[in-house]
mmCIF file of C-alpha atoms in Angstrom:
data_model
loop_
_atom_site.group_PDB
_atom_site.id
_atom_site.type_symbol
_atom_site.label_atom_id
_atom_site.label_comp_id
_atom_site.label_asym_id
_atom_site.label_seq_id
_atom_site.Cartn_x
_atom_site.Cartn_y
_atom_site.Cartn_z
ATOM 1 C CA UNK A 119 60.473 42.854 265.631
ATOM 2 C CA UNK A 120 59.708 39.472 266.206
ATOM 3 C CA UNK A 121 57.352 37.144 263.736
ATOM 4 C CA UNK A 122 56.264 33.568 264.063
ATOM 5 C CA UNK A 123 56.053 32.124 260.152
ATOM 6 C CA UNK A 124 53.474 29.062 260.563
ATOM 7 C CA UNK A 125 53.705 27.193 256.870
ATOM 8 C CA UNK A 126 57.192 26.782 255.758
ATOM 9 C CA UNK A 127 56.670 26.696 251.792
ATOM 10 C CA UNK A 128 58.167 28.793 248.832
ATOM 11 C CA UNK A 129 56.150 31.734 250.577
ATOM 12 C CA UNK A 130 57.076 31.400 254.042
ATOM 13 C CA UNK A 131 60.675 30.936 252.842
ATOM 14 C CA UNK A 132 60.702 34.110 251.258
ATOM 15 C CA UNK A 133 58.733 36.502 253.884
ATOM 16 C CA UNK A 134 61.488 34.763 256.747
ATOM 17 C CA UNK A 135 64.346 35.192 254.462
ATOM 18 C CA UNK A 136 63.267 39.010 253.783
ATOM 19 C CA UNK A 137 62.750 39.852 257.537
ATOM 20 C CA UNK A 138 66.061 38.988 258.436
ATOM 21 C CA UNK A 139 67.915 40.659 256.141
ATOM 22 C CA UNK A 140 66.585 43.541 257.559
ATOM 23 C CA UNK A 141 67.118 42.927 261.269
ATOM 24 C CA UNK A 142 64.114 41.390 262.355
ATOM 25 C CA UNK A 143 63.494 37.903 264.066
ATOM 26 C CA UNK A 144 61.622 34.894 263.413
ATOM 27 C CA UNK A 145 60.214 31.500 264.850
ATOM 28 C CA UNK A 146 59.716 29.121 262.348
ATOM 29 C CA UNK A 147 57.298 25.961 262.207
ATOM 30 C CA UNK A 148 55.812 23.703 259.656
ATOM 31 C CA UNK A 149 54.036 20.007 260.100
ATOM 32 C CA UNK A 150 57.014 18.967 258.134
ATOM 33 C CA UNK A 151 60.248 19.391 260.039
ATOM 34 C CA UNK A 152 62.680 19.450 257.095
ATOM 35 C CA UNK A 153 61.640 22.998 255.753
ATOM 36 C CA UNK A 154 62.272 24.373 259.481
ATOM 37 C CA UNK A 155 65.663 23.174 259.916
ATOM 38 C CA UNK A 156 66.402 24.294 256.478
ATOM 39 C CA UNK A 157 64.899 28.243 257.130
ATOM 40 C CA UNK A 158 67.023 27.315 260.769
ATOM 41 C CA UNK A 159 70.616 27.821 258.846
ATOM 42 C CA UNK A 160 69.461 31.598 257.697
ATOM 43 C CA UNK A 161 68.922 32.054 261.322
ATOM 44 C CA UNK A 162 65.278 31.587 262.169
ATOM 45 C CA UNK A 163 64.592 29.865 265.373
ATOM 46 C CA UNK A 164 63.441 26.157 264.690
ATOM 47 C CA UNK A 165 60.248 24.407 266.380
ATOM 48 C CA UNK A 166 58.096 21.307 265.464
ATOM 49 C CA UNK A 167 54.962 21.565 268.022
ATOM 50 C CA UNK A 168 52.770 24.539 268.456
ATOM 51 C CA UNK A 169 53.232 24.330 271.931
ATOM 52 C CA UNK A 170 57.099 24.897 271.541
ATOM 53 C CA UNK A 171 56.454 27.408 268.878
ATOM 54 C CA UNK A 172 54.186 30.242 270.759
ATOM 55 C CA UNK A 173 56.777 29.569 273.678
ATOM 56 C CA UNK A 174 59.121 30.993 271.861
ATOM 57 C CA UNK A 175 57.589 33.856 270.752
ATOM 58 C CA UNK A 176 57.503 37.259 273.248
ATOM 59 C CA UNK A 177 54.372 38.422 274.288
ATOM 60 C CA UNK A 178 52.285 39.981 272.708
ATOM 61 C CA UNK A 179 53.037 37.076 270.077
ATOM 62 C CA UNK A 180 52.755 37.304 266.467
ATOM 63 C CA UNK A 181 51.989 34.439 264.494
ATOM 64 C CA UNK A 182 51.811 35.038 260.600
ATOM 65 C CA UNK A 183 50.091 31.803 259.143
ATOM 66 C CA UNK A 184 51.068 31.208 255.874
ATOM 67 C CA UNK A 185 49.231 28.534 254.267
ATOM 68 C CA UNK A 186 46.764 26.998 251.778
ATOM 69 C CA UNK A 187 43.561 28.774 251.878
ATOM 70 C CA UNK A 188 42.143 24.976 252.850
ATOM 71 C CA UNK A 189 44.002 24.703 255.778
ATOM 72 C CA UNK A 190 44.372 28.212 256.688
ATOM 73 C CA UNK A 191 41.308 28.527 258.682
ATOM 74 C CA UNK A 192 41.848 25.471 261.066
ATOM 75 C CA UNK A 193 45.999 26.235 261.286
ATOM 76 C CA UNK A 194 44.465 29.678 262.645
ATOM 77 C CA UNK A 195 42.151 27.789 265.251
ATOM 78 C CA UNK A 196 45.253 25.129 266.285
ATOM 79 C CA UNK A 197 47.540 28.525 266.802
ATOM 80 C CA UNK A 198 44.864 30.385 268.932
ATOM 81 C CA UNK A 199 44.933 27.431 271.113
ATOM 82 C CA UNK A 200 48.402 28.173 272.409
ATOM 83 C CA UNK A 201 47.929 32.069 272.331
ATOM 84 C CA UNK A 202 46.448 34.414 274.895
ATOM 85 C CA UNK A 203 45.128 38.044 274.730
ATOM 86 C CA UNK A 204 46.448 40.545 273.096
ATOM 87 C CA UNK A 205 48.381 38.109 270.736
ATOM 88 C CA UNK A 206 47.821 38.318 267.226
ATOM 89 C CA UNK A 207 47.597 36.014 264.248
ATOM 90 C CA UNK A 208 47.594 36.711 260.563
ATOM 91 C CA UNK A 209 46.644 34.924 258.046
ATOM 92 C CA UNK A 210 48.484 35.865 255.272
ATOM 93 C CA UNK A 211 47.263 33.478 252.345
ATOM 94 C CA UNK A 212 44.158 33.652 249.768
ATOM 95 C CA UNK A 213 41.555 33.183 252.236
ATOM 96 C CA UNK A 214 37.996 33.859 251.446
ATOM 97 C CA UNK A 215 37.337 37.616 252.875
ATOM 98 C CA UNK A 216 33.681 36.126 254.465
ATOM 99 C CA UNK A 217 35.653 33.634 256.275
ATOM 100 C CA UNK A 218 38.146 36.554 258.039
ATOM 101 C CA UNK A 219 35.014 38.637 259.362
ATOM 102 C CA UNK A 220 33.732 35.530 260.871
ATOM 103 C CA UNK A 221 37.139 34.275 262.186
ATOM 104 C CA UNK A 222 38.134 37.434 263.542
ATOM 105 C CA UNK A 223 34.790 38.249 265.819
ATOM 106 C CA UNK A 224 35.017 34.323 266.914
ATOM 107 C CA UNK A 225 39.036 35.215 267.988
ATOM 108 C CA UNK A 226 38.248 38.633 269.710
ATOM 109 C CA UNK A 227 36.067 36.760 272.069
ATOM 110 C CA UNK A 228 38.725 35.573 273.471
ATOM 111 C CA UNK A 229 40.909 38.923 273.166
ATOM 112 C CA UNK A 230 43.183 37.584 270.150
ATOM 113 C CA UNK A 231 43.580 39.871 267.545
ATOM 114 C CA UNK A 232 43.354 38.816 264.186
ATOM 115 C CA UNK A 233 44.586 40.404 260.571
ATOM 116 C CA UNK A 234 44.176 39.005 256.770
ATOM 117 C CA UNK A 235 46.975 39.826 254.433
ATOM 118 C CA UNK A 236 46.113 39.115 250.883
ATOM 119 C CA UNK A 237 50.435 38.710 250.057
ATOM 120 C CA UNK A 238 51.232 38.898 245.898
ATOM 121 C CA UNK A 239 54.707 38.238 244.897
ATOM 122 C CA UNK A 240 55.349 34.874 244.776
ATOM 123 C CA UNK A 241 58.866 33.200 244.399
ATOM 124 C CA UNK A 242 60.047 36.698 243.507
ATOM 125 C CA UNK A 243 58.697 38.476 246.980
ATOM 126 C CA UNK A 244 62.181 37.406 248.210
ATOM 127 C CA UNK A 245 63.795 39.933 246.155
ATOM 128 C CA UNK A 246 60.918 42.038 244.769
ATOM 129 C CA UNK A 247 59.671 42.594 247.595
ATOM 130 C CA UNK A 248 55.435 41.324 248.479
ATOM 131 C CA UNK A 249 52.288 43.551 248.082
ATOM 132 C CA UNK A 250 50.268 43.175 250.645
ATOM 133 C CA UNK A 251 47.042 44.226 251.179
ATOM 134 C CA UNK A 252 46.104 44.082 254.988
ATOM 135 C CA UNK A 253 42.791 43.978 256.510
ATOM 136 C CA UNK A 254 42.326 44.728 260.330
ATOM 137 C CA UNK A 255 42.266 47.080 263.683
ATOM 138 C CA UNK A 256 43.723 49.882 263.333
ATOM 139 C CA UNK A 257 45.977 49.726 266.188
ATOM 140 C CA UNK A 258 47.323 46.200 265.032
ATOM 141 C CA UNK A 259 48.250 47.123 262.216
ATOM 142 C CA UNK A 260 49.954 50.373 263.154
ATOM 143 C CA UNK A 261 51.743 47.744 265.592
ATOM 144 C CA UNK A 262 53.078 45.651 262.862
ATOM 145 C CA UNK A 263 53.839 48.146 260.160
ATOM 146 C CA UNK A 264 57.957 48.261 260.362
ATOM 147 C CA UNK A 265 57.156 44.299 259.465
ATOM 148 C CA UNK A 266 54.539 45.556 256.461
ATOM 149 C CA UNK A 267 58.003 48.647 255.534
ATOM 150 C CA UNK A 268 60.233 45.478 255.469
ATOM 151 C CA UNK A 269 58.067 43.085 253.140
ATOM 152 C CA UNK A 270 56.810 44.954 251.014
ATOM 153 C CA UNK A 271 58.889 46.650 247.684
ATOM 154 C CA UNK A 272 58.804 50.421 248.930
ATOM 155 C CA UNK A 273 58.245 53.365 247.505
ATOM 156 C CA UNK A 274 60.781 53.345 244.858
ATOM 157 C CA UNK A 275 59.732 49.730 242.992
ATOM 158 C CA UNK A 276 57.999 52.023 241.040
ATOM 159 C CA UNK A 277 57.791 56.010 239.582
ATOM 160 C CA UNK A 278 55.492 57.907 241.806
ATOM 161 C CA UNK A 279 52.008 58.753 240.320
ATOM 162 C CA UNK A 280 52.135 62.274 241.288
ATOM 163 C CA UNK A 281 55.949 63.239 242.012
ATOM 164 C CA UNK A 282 55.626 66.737 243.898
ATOM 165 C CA UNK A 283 57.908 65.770 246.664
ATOM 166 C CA UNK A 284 54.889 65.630 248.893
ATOM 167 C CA UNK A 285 54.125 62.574 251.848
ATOM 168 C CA UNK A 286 53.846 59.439 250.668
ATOM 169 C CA UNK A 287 50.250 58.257 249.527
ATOM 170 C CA UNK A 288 48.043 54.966 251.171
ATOM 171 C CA UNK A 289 49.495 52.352 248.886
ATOM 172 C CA UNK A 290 52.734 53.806 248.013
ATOM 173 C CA UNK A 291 55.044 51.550 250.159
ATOM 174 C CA UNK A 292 53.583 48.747 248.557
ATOM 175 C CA UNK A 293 51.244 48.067 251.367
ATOM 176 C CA UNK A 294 48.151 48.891 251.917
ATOM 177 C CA UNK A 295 45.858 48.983 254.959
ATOM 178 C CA UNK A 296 42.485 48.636 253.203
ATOM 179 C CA UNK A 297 40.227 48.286 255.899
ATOM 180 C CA UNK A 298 38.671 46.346 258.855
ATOM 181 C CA UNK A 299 38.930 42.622 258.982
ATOM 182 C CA UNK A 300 37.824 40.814 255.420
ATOM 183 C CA UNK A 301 39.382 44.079 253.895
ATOM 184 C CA UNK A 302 42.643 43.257 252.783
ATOM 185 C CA UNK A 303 41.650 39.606 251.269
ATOM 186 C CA UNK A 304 38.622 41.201 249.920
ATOM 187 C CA UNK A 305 41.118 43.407 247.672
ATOM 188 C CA UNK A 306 43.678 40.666 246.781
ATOM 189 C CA UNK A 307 40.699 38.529 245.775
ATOM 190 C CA UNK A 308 39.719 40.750 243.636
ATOM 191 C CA UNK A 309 43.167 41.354 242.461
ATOM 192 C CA UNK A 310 43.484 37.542 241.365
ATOM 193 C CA UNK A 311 40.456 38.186 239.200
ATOM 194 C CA UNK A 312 42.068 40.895 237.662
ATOM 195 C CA UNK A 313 44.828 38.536 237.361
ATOM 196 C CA UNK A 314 42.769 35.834 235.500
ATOM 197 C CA UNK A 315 41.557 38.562 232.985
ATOM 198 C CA UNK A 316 45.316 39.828 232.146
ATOM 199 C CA UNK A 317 46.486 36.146 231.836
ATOM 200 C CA UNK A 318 43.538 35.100 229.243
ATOM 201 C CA UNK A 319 43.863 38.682 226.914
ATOM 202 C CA UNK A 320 47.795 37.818 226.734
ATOM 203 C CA UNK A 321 47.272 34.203 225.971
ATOM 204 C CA UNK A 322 44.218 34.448 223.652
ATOM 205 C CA UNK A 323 46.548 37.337 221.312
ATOM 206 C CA UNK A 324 49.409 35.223 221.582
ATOM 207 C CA UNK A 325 47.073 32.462 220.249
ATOM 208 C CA UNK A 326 46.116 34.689 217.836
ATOM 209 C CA UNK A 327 49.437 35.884 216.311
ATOM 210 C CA UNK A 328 50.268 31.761 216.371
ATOM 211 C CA UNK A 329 47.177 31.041 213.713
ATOM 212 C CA UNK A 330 48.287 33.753 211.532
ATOM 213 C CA UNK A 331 49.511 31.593 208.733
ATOM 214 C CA UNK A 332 46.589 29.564 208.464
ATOM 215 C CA UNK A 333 46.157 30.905 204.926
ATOM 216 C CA UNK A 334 48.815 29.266 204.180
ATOM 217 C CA UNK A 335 47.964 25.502 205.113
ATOM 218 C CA UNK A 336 45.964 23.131 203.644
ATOM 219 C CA UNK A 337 42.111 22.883 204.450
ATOM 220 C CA UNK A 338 39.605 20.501 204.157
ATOM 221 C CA UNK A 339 36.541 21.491 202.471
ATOM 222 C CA UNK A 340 33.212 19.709 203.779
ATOM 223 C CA UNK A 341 30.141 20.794 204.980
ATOM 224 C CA UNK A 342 31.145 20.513 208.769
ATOM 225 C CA UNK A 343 33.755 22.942 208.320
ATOM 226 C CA UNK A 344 34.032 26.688 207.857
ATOM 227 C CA UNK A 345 36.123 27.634 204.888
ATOM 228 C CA UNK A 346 38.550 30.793 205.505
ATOM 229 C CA UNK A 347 37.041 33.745 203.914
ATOM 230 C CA UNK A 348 39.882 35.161 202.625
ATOM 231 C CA UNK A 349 43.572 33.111 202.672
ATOM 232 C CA UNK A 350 45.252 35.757 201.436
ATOM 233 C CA UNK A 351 44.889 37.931 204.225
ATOM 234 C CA UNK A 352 46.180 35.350 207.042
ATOM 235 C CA UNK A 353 49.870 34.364 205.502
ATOM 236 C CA UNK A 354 52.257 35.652 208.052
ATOM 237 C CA UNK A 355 54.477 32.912 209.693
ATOM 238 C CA UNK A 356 54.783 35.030 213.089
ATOM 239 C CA UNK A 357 57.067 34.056 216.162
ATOM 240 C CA UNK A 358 55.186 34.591 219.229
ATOM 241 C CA UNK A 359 57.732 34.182 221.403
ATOM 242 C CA UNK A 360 59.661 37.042 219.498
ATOM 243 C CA UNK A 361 56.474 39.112 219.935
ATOM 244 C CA UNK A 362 56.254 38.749 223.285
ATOM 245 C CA UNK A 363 59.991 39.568 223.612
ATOM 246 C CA UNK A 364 58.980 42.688 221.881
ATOM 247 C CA UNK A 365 56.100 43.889 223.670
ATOM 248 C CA UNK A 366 58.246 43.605 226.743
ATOM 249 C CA UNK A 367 60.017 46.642 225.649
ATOM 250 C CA UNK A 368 58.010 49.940 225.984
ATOM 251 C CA UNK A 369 54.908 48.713 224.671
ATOM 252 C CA UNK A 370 51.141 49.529 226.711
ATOM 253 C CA UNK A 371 51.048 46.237 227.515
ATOM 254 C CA UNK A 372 54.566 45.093 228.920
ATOM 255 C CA UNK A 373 54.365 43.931 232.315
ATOM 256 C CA UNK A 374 55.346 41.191 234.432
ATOM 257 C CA UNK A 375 53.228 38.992 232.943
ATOM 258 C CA UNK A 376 54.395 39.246 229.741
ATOM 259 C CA UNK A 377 57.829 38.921 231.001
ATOM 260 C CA UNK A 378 57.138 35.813 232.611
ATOM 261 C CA UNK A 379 55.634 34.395 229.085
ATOM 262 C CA UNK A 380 58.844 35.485 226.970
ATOM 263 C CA UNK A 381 60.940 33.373 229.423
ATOM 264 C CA UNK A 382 59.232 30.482 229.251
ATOM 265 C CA UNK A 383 58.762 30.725 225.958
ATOM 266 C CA UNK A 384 62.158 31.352 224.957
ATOM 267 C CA UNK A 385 63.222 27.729 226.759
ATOM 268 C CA UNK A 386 60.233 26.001 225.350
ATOM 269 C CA UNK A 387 59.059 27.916 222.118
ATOM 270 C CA UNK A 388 56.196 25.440 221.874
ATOM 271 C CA UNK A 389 55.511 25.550 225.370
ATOM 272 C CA UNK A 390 55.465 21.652 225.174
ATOM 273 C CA UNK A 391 55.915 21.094 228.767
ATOM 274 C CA UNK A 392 52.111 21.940 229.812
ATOM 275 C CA UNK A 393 48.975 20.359 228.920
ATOM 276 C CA UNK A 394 47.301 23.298 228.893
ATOM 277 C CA UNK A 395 44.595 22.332 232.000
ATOM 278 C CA UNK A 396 43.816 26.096 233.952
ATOM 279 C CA UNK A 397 43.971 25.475 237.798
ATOM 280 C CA UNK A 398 41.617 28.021 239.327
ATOM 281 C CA UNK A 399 42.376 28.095 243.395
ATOM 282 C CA UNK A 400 39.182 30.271 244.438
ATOM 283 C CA UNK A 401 39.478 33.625 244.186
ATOM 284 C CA UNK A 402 38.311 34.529 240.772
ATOM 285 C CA UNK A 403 34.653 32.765 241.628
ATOM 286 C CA UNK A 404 34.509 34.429 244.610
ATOM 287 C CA UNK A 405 35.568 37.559 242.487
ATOM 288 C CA UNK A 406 32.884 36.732 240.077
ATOM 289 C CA UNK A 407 30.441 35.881 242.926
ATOM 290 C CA UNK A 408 30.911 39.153 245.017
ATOM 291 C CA UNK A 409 30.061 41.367 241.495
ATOM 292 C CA UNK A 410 27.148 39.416 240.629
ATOM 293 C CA UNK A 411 25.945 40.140 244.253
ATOM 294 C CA UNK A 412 26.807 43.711 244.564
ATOM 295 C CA UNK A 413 25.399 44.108 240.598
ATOM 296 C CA UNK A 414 28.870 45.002 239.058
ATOM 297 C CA UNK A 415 29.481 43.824 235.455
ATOM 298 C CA UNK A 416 32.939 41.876 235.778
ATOM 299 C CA UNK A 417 32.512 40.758 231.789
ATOM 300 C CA UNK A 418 36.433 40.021 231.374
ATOM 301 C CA UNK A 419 37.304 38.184 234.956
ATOM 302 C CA UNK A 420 33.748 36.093 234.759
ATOM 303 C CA UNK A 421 35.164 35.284 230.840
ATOM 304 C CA UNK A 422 38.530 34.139 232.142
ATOM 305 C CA UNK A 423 37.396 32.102 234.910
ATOM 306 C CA UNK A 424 35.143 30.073 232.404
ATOM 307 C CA UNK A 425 37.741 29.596 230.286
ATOM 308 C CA UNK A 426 39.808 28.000 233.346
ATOM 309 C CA UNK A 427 36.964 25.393 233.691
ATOM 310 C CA UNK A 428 36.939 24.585 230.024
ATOM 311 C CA UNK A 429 40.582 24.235 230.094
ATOM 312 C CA UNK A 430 40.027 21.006 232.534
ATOM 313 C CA UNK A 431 37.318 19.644 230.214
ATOM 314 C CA UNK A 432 34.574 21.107 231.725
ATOM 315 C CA UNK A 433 32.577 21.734 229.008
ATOM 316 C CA UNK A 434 32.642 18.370 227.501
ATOM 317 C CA UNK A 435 29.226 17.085 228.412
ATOM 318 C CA UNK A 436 28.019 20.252 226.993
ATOM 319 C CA UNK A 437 29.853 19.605 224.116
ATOM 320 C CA UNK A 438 28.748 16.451 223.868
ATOM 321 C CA UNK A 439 24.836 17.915 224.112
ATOM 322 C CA UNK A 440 25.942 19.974 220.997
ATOM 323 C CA UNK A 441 26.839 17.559 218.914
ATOM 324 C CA UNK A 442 23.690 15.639 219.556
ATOM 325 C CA UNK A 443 21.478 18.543 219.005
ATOM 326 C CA UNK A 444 23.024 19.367 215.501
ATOM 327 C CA UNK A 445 22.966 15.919 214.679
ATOM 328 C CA UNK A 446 19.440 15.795 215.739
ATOM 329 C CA UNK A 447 18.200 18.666 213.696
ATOM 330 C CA UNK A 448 20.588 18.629 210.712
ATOM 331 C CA UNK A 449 21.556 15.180 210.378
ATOM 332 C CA UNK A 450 25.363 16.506 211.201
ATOM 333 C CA UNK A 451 27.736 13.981 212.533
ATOM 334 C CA UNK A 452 30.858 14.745 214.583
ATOM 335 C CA UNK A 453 33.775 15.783 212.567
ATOM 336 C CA UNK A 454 37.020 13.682 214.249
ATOM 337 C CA UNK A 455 40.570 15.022 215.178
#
């Protein structure tokens, strides 16, 4: 099958790179022409206008727009201008799920079909393979699924929840058609919450396991400071970058995640490279917004997405309001450093 990959990043790389390994063929375009005759010598077809892009796609075209959530919904609006009915356009980034209902009844007017693909893999979808969770017409996305069977990981990335030899189960290929249009970024959005929650627990018991010696340093003693209880009981001089080595292997809580902290950890034990400043791109406020609007307690992901803000510094005017109030009531002054 043929696919048009409109964004040429890491991403885009990696969906082009996995669809023709396994036969299929792709147009390639990017606002930056380097990327596009780079993905060009794997054997995508190169273009650098829109115009020469959807003419080299066959009818009914397919244009998968792979982008910034920022620029996804006017890349989808400059593509639809060179497409005609019955062509269809995905837009396979983090997009806000409101935005896809809106964008796909303004497209249909016009007969274009449109499809949201919330796409989780990252630089490791080339090889991993990407989950995808698709929103959109039925008979779309039964059009396009040999290109969903090719992306995603397949059945066997992982044991089968209930292996009784029976037909495979919605989800199992490692895609998912989750509903009509909104559906499928609806579900990754909320997946990137989840993701914010798993990230925080790891690092705040990593963070945890790293202060376990502090009975063993040197404290001041003043009356801005709480004194540890009991020293004796915090002496350990724990590794966490050995721990999370060993909770990689057959613990509840291995995963990917943790995976991904042992490695960097084991080049940069200190982890001296970052600054520790949380980027948060969207989706776990619009997580956080969709459960306080549909009354669902999301304790954990709302948690982890404050933290994010803090991270950046956030907080410090409130911090700052603190410090005045206790020094305004107690007579405390800011303790430095």
């Amino acid at each position: 099958m043929q696919v048009g990959m409109v964004g040429i990043g890491r991403m885009g790389q990696g969906l082009i790179k996995r669809l023709l390994r396994d036969g299929h063929t792709a147009v390639a375009y990017d606002i930056n022409p380097e990327p596009v005759d780079e993905i060009a010598k794997e054997g995508a077809v190169p273009t650098h206008t829109l115009e020469e892009f959807a003419a080299a796609l066959e009818t009914p075209r397919v244009a998968w727009v792979m982008v910034p959530a920022a620029y996804a919904g006017s890349t989808v609006d400059k593509v639809a201008e060179h497409f005609e009915e019955g062509d269809i356009i995905i837009d396979g980034g983090n997009s806000m799920w409101q935005d896809d209902v809106d964008k796909a009844a303004e497209l249909s007017e016009r007969g274009i079909h449109y499809v949201d693909i919330g796409t989780s893999g990252g630089v490791f979808g080339l090889e991993r393979g990407f989950s995808l969770m698709i929103g959109g017409e039925d008979d779309v996305i039964e059009h396009l699924s040999p290109v969903f069977d090719t992306l995603a990981p397949g059945v066997a990335a992982a044991e089968r929840s209930l292996d009784d030899g029976g037909p495979l189960r919605p989800g199992e290929p490692g895609w998912l058609h989750c509903g009509p249009n909104g559906a499928g970024h609806f579900v990754k959005m909320v997946h990137n919450g989840v993701e914010y929650g798993m990230m925080a627990a790891v690092a705040e018991g990593l963070a945890i396991i790293k202060a376990a010696g502090a009975g063993l340093e040197s404290r001041e003693v003043d009356a801005e400071t709480t004194p540890l209880r009991n020293p004796q009981y915090y002496q350990y001089d724990i590794d966490p970058a050995a721990v999370a080595e060993v909770w990689r292997r057959g613990s509840v809580v291995s995963s990917w995640l943790i995976d991904l902290t042992a490695q960097a950890m084991a080049i940069d034990p200190a982890l001296d490279e970052f600054e520790g400043r949380v980027s948060d791109s969207g989706e776990g406020r619009w997580t956080v917004q969709a459960a306080i609007e549909l009354g669902i307690p999301a304790h954990t992901i709302a948690s982890s997405l404050f933290e994010r803000f803090a991270s950046r510094d956030r907080d410090e005017f409130a911090n700052k309001v603190l410090s005045a109030m206790r020094k305004g009531f107690g007579g405390h002054h800011e303790k430095k450093g």
